Amino acid sequence: MLSKRIISCLDVRDGKLAKSVKFVDTKEIGDPVAQAKKYYEAGLDELVFYDITASSDNRSIMLDVVSRVAEQVFIPFSVGGGLRTVEDCAKVLLAGAEKINVNSAAVKNPQLIADASKAFGAQAVVLSMDVRRAAPTPAIPSGYEVVINGGRTPVGLDALEWARRGEDLGAGELVINSIDADGTKEGYELRLTRAIADAVRIPVIASGGGGKPEHLYDVLTEGHADAALVASMLHYGEYTVSEIKTYLAGRGVKVRLPAS
Amino acid sequence: MITVIDYNAGNLTSVKRALDHLGLESQITADAQIVARAERIIFPGVGHAAAAMRVLHARGLDEALQEAFGDGAPILGICLGSQIVLAHSEEGDTPCLNLLAGKCHRFALADPSLKIPHIGWNAVKVEQPHFILKDLRPGDEFYFVHSYYPQPADAAHIYASSEYELTFPAAIGIANLFATQFHPEKSGAIGLNLLRNFAAWQP
């Protein structure tokens, strides 16, 4: 039986680790390569790196980070942030990432999903979407809308519709990041995650709001997620990978337990 | 020296990096002559079976692999490389290398909540002993990402299996060929250990 995955997300700016809180201020908390290796050795299932470097001049720093991670970390990882063309995607895959992660650029240019899927296979294409609650309208029937540019700009696109479209275009996995829940540590957006997980046939990774192992339990069961992203609860040392997994296993969730 | 076959099918560098990490000498090549004479081969890959077979054929790598197999070189297929060593794949109704009798099928699952591709970590159960699998313990999990799975015609060629609604072959082999549907290069320490065993395997 397939295990539910625990994935951690590392935000990287100018080659250094940062964790965003509510997408506003970010503060640096360390070296992404050392952190990735630590999580790999602790039994984490997968990693995501988001490049939040502001200047495109510094993009090559990220490729160096990816390359150094790939030399030391032997679990799958994806890279996102600033990938606008198939060429950008090819660079991070060549540097050693398993998957590319597209978000705003795919909203602006959905063909990017199709082109990347055709070039690298659906398994290499993760569509991340930032979603926030909205009053239901004919354009946003689900009451969840897609926002871009780090959660600041609504685009008049229904999250459920975008998820289905992403699947049709050739995405292999979806990351559903709730802007409302992100940084709150009060739990994932269960209704949103479940609605999307039930609407598509590809795996759904829940993101935003994880603060306690109970929250992961909720989103992996009631929320129908295939995987959960955790950030600050690991980054700040509040929980270990082992503690989270042992908790989930104790409540009957199938997880890959770290080797003893 | 381990020769990693390059046929435009996914990220070969992750296999190379894993071998580097283990201190195992390796080279990536698309040269059919090098493959035909290689002492030990890894045949990785992700992507579409038909596209893969086209590239293999265009580069003469299909015949080179058959030659190396016939000469007894140890070969490790990974993921797509475990599928197209069979006679046929349902993916694109593609005739394949036929190093091992059998067919590659698409997952046809009754439970709509089970996602396709099958992505993530799943337990691999040893069905019969093999040198490459010698260190596996019950419950050990490996990383999978695939929508199709290899089904040898004869169950005697199934060395390990996994469950995803149905029981499917996760590792298959015959003579000097061994192949895993999962990715040892992305499966942490136990995956690296499997690669180390392959490097030491004397079929």
Tab-separated table of N, CA, C and O in Angstrom, chain B residues 49-146:
chain	number	residue	atom	x	y	z
B	49	ALA	N	7.033	4.758	-23.459
B	49	ALA	CA	7.693	3.562	-24.008
B	49	ALA	C	7.988	3.715	-25.502
B	49	ALA	O	9.085	3.371	-25.963
B	50	ALA	N	7.010	4.235	-26.255
B	50	ALA	CA	7.208	4.330	-27.704
B	50	ALA	C	8.334	5.305	-28.039
B	50	ALA	O	9.177	5.023	-28.904
B	51	ALA	N	8.339	6.450	-27.346
B	51	ALA	CA	9.398	7.441	-27.585
B	51	ALA	C	10.754	6.842	-27.233
B	51	ALA	O	11.744	7.019	-27.953
B	52	ALA	N	10.797	6.110	-26.121
B	52	ALA	CA	12.051	5.492	-25.681
B	52	ALA	C	12.544	4.480	-26.720
B	52	ALA	O	13.730	4.470	-27.076
B	53	MET	N	11.644	3.639	-27.206
B	53	MET	CA	12.052	2.629	-28.184
B	53	MET	C	12.549	3.280	-29.481
B	53	MET	O	13.501	2.793	-30.101
B	54	ARG	N	11.895	4.380	-29.864
B	54	ARG	CA	12.331	5.098	-31.074
B	54	ARG	C	13.770	5.577	-30.940
B	54	ARG	O	14.586	5.391	-31.840
B	55	VAL	N	14.058	6.192	-29.777
B	55	VAL	CA	15.412	6.721	-29.574
B	55	VAL	C	16.426	5.579	-29.499
B	55	VAL	O	17.510	5.653	-30.104
B	56	LEU	N	16.065	4.519	-28.776
B	56	LEU	CA	16.980	3.371	-28.668
B	56	LEU	C	17.308	2.818	-30.056
B	56	LEU	O	18.467	2.525	-30.364
B	57	HIS	N	16.270	2.712	-30.868
B	57	HIS	CA	16.468	2.150	-32.206
B	57	HIS	C	17.314	3.082	-33.073
B	57	HIS	O	18.252	2.642	-33.756
B	58	ALA	N	16.987	4.375	-33.010
B	58	ALA	CA	17.712	5.352	-33.834
B	58	ALA	C	19.207	5.352	-33.507
B	58	ALA	O	20.036	5.584	-34.377
B	59	ARG	N	19.539	5.075	-32.250
B	59	ARG	CA	20.946	5.105	-31.834
B	59	ARG	C	21.599	3.723	-31.877
B	59	ARG	O	22.760	3.581	-31.492
B	60	GLY	N	20.827	2.718	-32.290
B	60	GLY	CA	21.365	1.361	-32.318
B	60	GLY	C	21.539	0.773	-30.936
B	60	GLY	O	22.195	-0.260	-30.742
B	61	LEU	N	20.932	1.440	-29.931
B	61	LEU	CA	21.105	0.978	-28.550
B	61	LEU	C	20.273	-0.258	-28.257
B	61	LEU	O	20.600	-1.020	-27.336
B	62	ASP	N	19.215	-0.480	-29.039
B	62	ASP	CA	18.404	-1.684	-28.820
B	62	ASP	C	19.243	-2.933	-29.082
B	62	ASP	O	19.309	-3.850	-28.263
B	63	GLU	N	19.925	-2.933	-30.232
B	63	GLU	CA	20.767	-4.089	-30.572
B	63	GLU	C	21.966	-4.195	-29.638
B	63	GLU	O	22.389	-5.293	-29.259
B	64	ALA	N	22.495	-3.019	-29.256
B	64	ALA	CA	23.655	-3.021	-28.353
B	64	ALA	C	23.296	-3.656	-27.015
B	64	ALA	O	24.070	-4.443	-26.449
B	65	LEU	N	22.104	-3.319	-26.508
B	65	LEU	CA	21.652	-3.893	-25.241
B	65	LEU	C	21.437	-5.400	-25.375
B	65	LEU	O	21.803	-6.177	-24.482
B	66	GLN	N	20.839	-5.809	-26.489
B	66	GLN	CA	20.618	-7.237	-26.709
B	66	GLN	C	21.951	-7.982	-26.772
B	66	GLN	O	22.094	-9.070	-26.219
B	67	GLU	N	22.930	-7.330	-27.399
B	67	GLU	CA	24.259	-7.941	-27.505
B	67	GLU	C	24.910	-8.066	-26.122
B	67	GLU	O	25.440	-9.121	-25.767
B	68	ALA	N	24.857	-6.959	-25.371
B	68	ALA	CA	25.457	-6.974	-24.030
B	68	ALA	C	24.777	-8.016	-23.146
B	68	ALA	O	25.425	-8.722	-22.369
B	69	PHE	N	23.460	-8.108	-23.267
B	69	PHE	CA	22.700	-9.094	-22.494
B	69	PHE	C	23.152	-10.508	-22.866
B	69	PHE	O	23.425	-11.341	-21.997
B	70	GLY	N	23.280	-10.755	-24.172
B	70	GLY	CA	23.716	-12.068	-24.648
B	70	GLY	C	25.131	-12.407	-24.196
B	70	GLY	O	25.443	-13.567	-23.941
B	71	ASP	N	25.964	-11.370	-24.042
B	71	ASP	CA	27.354	-11.579	-23.617
B	71	ASP	C	27.482	-11.768	-22.101
B	71	ASP	O	28.582	-11.988	-21.598
B	72	GLY	N	26.376	-11.588	-21.396
B	72	GLY	CA	26.410	-11.845	-19.955
B	72	GLY	C	26.721	-10.649	-19.074
B	72	GLY	O	26.934	-10.808	-17.868
B	73	ALA	N	26.742	-9.443	-19.646
B	73	ALA	CA	27.015	-8.265	-18.813
B	73	ALA	C	25.855	-8.057	-17.839
B	73	ALA	O	24.689	-8.088	-18.254
B	74	PRO	N	26.151	-7.830	-16.554
B	74	PRO	CA	25.066	-7.539	-15.611
B	74	PRO	C	24.361	-6.242	-16.007
B	74	PRO	O	25.015	-5.224	-16.255
B	75	ILE	N	23.037	-6.300	-16.092
B	75	ILE	CA	22.242	-5.136	-16.503
B	75	ILE	C	21.195	-4.864	-15.439
B	75	ILE	O	20.504	-5.776	-14.993
B	76	LEU	N	21.095	-3.576	-15.032
B	76	LEU	CA	20.044	-3.160	-14.103
B	76	LEU	C	19.118	-2.187	-14.809
B	76	LEU	O	19.533	-1.083	-15.184
B	77	GLY	N	17.878	-2.583	-15.010
B	77	GLY	CA	16.861	-1.681	-15.555
B	77	GLY	C	16.159	-0.973	-14.417
B	77	GLY	O	15.939	-1.561	-13.355
B	78	ILE	N	15.839	0.297	-14.626
B	78	ILE	CA	15.134	1.067	-13.597
B	78	ILE	C	13.922	1.746	-14.232
B	78	ILE	O	14.042	2.395	-15.271
B	79	CYS	N	12.765	1.605	-13.603
B	79	CYS	CA	11.514	2.257	-14.006
B	79	CYS	C	11.161	1.911	-15.455
B	79	CYS	O	10.864	0.757	-15.749
B	80	LEU	N	11.222	2.887	-16.355
B	80	LEU	CA	10.925	2.576	-17.762
B	80	LEU	C	11.844	1.463	-18.262
B	80	LEU	O	11.444	0.632	-19.090
B	81	GLY	N	13.052	1.445	-17.713
B	81	GLY	CA	14.018	0.402	-18.064
B	81	GLY	C	13.621	-0.983	-17.578
B	81	GLY	O	14.184	-1.980	-18.009
B	82	SER	N	12.654	-1.057	-16.665
B	82	SER	CA	12.137	-2.371	-16.241
B	82	SER	C	10.957	-2.790	-17.116
B	82	SER	O	10.557	-3.948	-17.100
B	83	GLN	N	10.415	-1.828	-17.844
B	83	GLN	CA	9.221	-2.108	-18.653
B	83	GLN	C	9.595	-2.506	-20.074
B	83	GLN	O	9.053	-3.461	-20.631
B	84	ILE	N	10.537	-1.738	-20.647
B	84	ILE	CA	10.819	-1.983	-22.065
B	84	ILE	C	11.834	-3.104	-22.291
B	84	ILE	O	12.162	-3.403	-23.427
B	85	VAL	N	12.280	-3.762	-21.211
B	85	VAL	CA	13.054	-4.996	-21.412
B	85	VAL	C	12.126	-6.156	-21.761
B	85	VAL	O	12.568	-7.200	-22.231
B	86	LEU	N	10.812	-5.962	-21.531
B	86	LEU	CA	9.839	-7.006	-21.871
B	86	LEU	C	9.561	-6.981	-23.376
B	86	LEU	O	10.117	-6.164	-24.117
B	87	ALA	N	8.669	-7.887	-23.806
B	87	ALA	CA	8.408	-8.008	-25.247
B	87	ALA	C	7.515	-6.898	-25.781
B	87	ALA	O	7.620	-6.493	-26.939
B	88	HIS	N	6.657	-6.355	-24.886
B	88	HIS	CA	5.646	-5.428	-25.391
B	88	HIS	C	5.163	-4.511	-24.275
B	88	HIS	O	5.103	-4.925	-23.117
B	89	SER	N	4.814	-3.267	-24.630
B	89	SER	CA	4.186	-2.367	-23.667
B	89	SER	C	2.842	-1.890	-24.203
B	89	SER	O	2.722	-1.542	-25.382
B	90	GLU	N	1.870	-1.856	-23.292
B	90	GLU	CA	0.560	-1.304	-23.652
B	90	GLU	C	0.667	0.180	-23.963
B	90	GLU	O	-0.190	0.736	-24.645
B	91	GLU	N	1.713	0.822	-23.432
B	91	GLU	CA	1.870	2.256	-23.665
B	91	GLU	C	2.215	2.486	-25.131
B	91	GLU	O	3.318	2.167	-25.585
B	92	GLY	N	1.271	3.010	-25.880
B	92	GLY	CA	1.483	3.231	-27.304
B	92	GLY	C	1.541	1.934	-28.101
B	92	GLY	O	2.016	1.922	-29.230
B	93	ASP	N	1.060	0.815	-27.499
B	93	ASP	CA	1.068	-0.502	-28.166
B	93	ASP	C	2.436	-0.752	-28.810
B	93	ASP	O	2.560	-0.937	-30.020
B	94	THR	N	3.468	-0.733	-27.966
B	94	THR	CA	4.847	-0.668	-28.444
B	94	THR	C	5.587	-2.005	-28.334
B	94	THR	O	5.716	-2.547	-27.226
B	95	PRO	N	6.098	-2.535	-29.429
B	95	PRO	CA	7.007	-3.675	-29.328
B	95	PRO	C	8.296	-3.234	-28.632
B	95	PRO	O	8.830	-2.171	-28.952
B	96	CYS	N	8.769	-4.032	-27.684
B	96	CYS	CA	9.932	-3.613	-26.891
B	96	CYS	C	11.122	-4.548	-27.100
B	96	CYS	O	11.170	-5.264	-28.090
B	97	LEU	N	12.085	-4.526	-26.157
B	97	LEU	CA	13.374	-5.183	-26.386
B	97	LEU	C	13.319	-6.713	-26.322
B	97	LEU	O	14.166	-7.386	-26.883
B	98	ASN	N	12.343	-7.226	-25.582
B	98	ASN	CA	12.166	-8.677	-25.489
B	98	ASN	C	13.402	-9.413	-24.943
B	98	ASN	O	13.771	-10.463	-25.432
B	99	LEU	N	14.008	-8.843	-23.915
B	99	LEU	CA	15.071	-9.566	-23.210
B	99	LEU	C	14.431	-10.576	-22.256
B	99	LEU	O	15.065	-11.535	-21.819
B	100	LEU	N	13.181	-10.308	-21.919
B	100	LEU	CA	12.448	-11.145	-20.970
B	100	LEU	C	11.005	-11.229	-21.470
B	100	LEU	O	10.405	-10.198	-21.799
B	101	ALA	N	10.456	-12.441	-21.528
B	101	ALA	CA	9.087	-12.614	-22.033
B	101	ALA	C	8.086	-11.981	-21.078
B	101	ALA	O	8.148	-12.192	-19.861
B	102	GLY	N	7.185	-11.190	-21.618
B	102	GLY	CA	6.175	-10.556	-20.778
B	102	GLY	C	5.702	-9.253	-21.379
B	102	GLY	O	6.198	-8.825	-22.428
B	103	LYS	N	4.735	-8.645	-20.690
B	103	LYS	CA	4.145	-7.409	-21.199
B	103	LYS	C	4.045	-6.375	-20.100
B	103	LYS	O	3.978	-6.713	-18.917
B	104	CYS	N	4.013	-5.133	-20.519
B	104	CYS	CA	3.862	-4.043	-19.588
B	104	CYS	C	2.427	-3.528	-19.679
B	104	CYS	O	1.953	-3.208	-20.766
B	105	HIS	N	1.738	-3.480	-18.517
B	105	HIS	CA	0.318	-3.093	-18.485
B	105	HIS	C	0.118	-1.757	-17.810
B	105	HIS	O	0.885	-1.391	-16.910
B	106	ARG	N	-0.959	-1.069	-18.180
B	106	ARG	CA	-1.336	0.144	-17.468
B	106	ARG	C	-2.163	-0.260	-16.247
B	106	ARG	O	-2.945	-1.201	-16.295
B	107	PHE	N	-1.981	0.474	-15.139
B	107	PHE	CA	-2.826	0.241	-13.973
B	107	PHE	C	-4.288	0.459	-14.358
B	107	PHE	O	-4.640	1.521	-14.891
B	108	ALA	N	-5.114	-0.530	-14.127
B	108	ALA	CA	-6.562	-0.375	-14.324
B	108	ALA	C	-7.183	-0.609	-12.953
B	108	ALA	O	-7.365	-1.742	-12.524
B	109	LEU	N	-7.431	0.479	-12.228
B	109	LEU	CA	-7.835	0.350	-10.831
B	109	LEU	C	-9.318	0.650	-10.665
B	109	LEU	O	-9.853	1.587	-11.270
B	110	ALA	N	-9.971	-0.148	-9.843
B	110	ALA	CA	-11.410	0.033	-9.614
B	110	ALA	C	-11.673	1.208	-8.671
B	110	ALA	O	-12.648	1.933	-8.828
B	111	ASP	N	-10.787	1.403	-7.693
B	111	ASP	CA	-10.995	2.435	-6.676
B	111	ASP	C	-10.630	3.815	-7.244
B	111	ASP	O	-9.465	4.086	-7.513
B	112	PRO	N	-11.612	4.702	-7.444
B	112	PRO	CA	-11.326	5.998	-8.052
B	112	PRO	C	-10.495	6.914	-7.153
B	112	PRO	O	-9.929	7.902	-7.621
B	113	SER	N	-10.387	6.582	-5.858
B	113	SER	CA	-9.576	7.438	-4.984
B	113	SER	C	-8.091	7.117	-5.108
B	113	SER	O	-7.244	7.856	-4.604
B	114	LEU	N	-7.763	5.997	-5.768
B	114	LEU	CA	-6.341	5.682	-5.969
B	114	LEU	C	-5.830	6.455	-7.177
B	114	LEU	O	-6.382	6.361	-8.272
B	115	LYS	N	-4.763	7.219	-6.947
B	115	LYS	CA	-4.267	8.120	-7.975
B	115	LYS	C	-3.362	7.396	-8.969
B	115	LYS	O	-2.670	6.455	-8.621
B	116	ILE	N	-3.406	7.868	-10.208
B	116	ILE	CA	-2.481	7.411	-11.249
B	116	ILE	C	-1.848	8.661	-11.853
B	116	ILE	O	-2.588	9.557	-12.238
B	117	PRO	N	-0.541	8.772	-11.938
B	117	PRO	CA	0.467	7.754	-11.617
B	117	PRO	C	0.480	7.333	-10.132
B	117	PRO	O	0.034	8.074	-9.270
B	118	HIS	N	0.993	6.117	-9.937
B	118	HIS	CA	1.338	5.629	-8.603
B	118	HIS	C	2.635	6.327	-8.228
B	118	HIS	O	3.692	6.010	-8.748
B	119	ILE	N	2.515	7.379	-7.382
B	119	ILE	CA	3.683	8.173	-7.004
B	119	ILE	C	3.884	8.094	-5.508
B	119	ILE	O	2.953	8.366	-4.750
B	120	GLY	N	5.079	7.751	-5.111
B	120	GLY	CA	5.407	7.786	-3.695
B	120	GLY	C	6.113	6.522	-3.232
B	120	GLY	O	6.621	5.751	-4.040
B	121	TRP	N	6.120	6.347	-1.911
B	121	TRP	CA	6.877	5.261	-1.283
B	121	TRP	C	5.943	4.096	-1.021
B	121	TRP	O	4.870	4.268	-0.455
B	122	ASN	N	6.373	2.912	-1.432
B	122	ASN	CA	5.548	1.737	-1.221
B	122	ASN	C	6.445	0.575	-0.791
B	122	ASN	O	7.611	0.496	-1.196
B	123	ALA	N	5.875	-0.296	0.018
B	123	ALA	CA	6.632	-1.453	0.505
B	123	ALA	C	6.905	-2.417	-0.645
B	123	ALA	O	6.047	-2.628	-1.503
B	124	VAL	N	8.111	-2.971	-0.634
B	124	VAL	CA	8.518	-3.945	-1.647
B	124	VAL	C	8.735	-5.285	-0.948
B	124	VAL	O	9.541	-5.380	-0.017
B	125	LYS	N	7.989	-6.276	-1.389
B	125	LYS	CA	8.049	-7.597	-0.751
B	125	LYS	C	8.876	-8.542	-1.625
B	125	LYS	O	8.603	-8.696	-2.821
B	126	VAL	N	9.877	-9.154	-1.017
B	126	VAL	CA	10.718	-10.092	-1.763
B	126	VAL	C	9.927	-11.376	-2.017
B	126	VAL	O	9.396	-11.974	-1.088
B	127	GLU	N	9.836	-11.775	-3.272
B	127	GLU	CA	9.100	-12.993	-3.629
B	127	GLU	C	10.016	-14.197	-3.731
B	127	GLU	O	9.611	-15.327	-3.489
B	128	GLN	N	11.255	-13.957	-4.136
B	128	GLN	CA	12.264	-15.014	-4.133
B	128	GLN	C	13.630	-14.359	-3.980
B	128	GLN	O	13.841	-13.232	-4.412
B	129	PRO	N	14.549	-15.062	-3.330
B	129	PRO	CA	15.840	-14.437	-3.012
B	129	PRO	C	16.608	-14.039	-4.262
B	129	PRO	O	16.534	-14.712	-5.300
B	130	HIS	N	17.297	-12.905	-4.158
B	130	HIS	CA	18.191	-12.464	-5.234
B	130	HIS	C	19.313	-11.687	-4.577
B	130	HIS	O	19.067	-10.929	-3.626
B	131	PHE	N	20.520	-11.819	-5.092
B	131	PHE	CA	21.682	-11.147	-4.498
B	131	PHE	C	21.429	-9.649	-4.328
B	131	PHE	O	21.757	-9.054	-3.299
B	132	ILE	N	20.823	-9.036	-5.344
B	132	ILE	CA	20.626	-7.582	-5.320
B	132	ILE	C	19.648	-7.167	-4.215
B	132	ILE	O	19.741	-6.074	-3.663
B	133	LEU	N	18.733	-8.066	-3.856
B	133	LEU	CA	17.724	-7.748	-2.837
B	133	LEU	C	18.090	-8.292	-1.466
B	133	LEU	O	17.276	-8.253	-0.536
B	134	LYS	N	19.334	-8.766	-1.313
B	134	LYS	CA	19.649	-9.576	-0.126
B	134	LYS	C	19.502	-8.828	1.200
B	134	LYS	O	19.296	-9.452	2.224
B	135	ASP	N	19.603	-7.497	1.159
B	135	ASP	CA	19.538	-6.759	2.429
B	135	ASP	C	18.150	-6.228	2.772
B	135	ASP	O	17.974	-5.563	3.789
B	136	LEU	N	17.175	-6.493	1.914
B	136	LEU	CA	15.828	-5.971	2.177
B	136	LEU	C	15.209	-6.638	3.396
B	136	LEU	O	15.348	-7.843	3.597
B	137	ARG	N	14.510	-5.808	4.164
B	137	ARG	CA	13.773	-6.326	5.305
B	137	ARG	C	12.287	-6.107	5.054
B	137	ARG	O	11.920	-5.201	4.311
B	138	PRO	N	11.446	-6.945	5.686
B	138	PRO	CA	10.005	-6.777	5.469
B	138	PRO	C	9.573	-5.345	5.785
B	138	PRO	O	9.988	-4.772	6.792
B	139	GLY	N	8.778	-4.774	4.902
B	139	GLY	CA	8.283	-3.417	5.131
B	139	GLY	C	9.145	-2.328	4.526
B	139	GLY	O	8.747	-1.161	4.517
B	140	ASP	N	10.336	-2.666	4.034
B	140	ASP	CA	11.191	-1.649	3.412
B	140	ASP	C	10.460	-1.004	2.230
B	140	ASP	O	9.877	-1.695	1.403
B	141	GLU	N	10.526	0.322	2.162
B	141	GLU	CA	9.797	1.038	1.122
B	141	GLU	C	10.743	1.730	0.143
B	141	GLU	O	11.809	2.213	0.516
B	142	PHE	N	10.314	1.762	-1.104
B	142	PHE	CA	11.080	2.403	-2.179
B	142	PHE	C	10.192	3.412	-2.889
B	142	PHE	O	8.963	3.338	-2.816
B	143	TYR	N	10.842	4.334	-3.608
B	143	TYR	CA	10.104	5.396	-4.296
B	143	TYR	C	9.708	4.967	-5.712
B	143	TYR	O	10.564	4.560	-6.506
B	144	PHE	N	8.422	5.084	-5.983
B	144	PHE	CA	7.865	4.718	-7.288
B	144	PHE	C	7.290	5.958	-7.968
B	144	PHE	O	6.767	6.847	-7.304
B	145	VAL	N	7.336	5.977	-9.277
B	145	VAL	CA	6.541	6.946	-10.036
B	145	VAL	C	6.287	6.349	-11.418
B	145	VAL	O	7.159	6.296	-12.259
B	146	HIS	N	5.051	5.852	-11.613
B	146	HIS	CA	4.740	5.144	-12.863
B	146	HIS	C	3.238	4.928	-13.027
B	146	HIS	O	2.505	4.897	-12.037
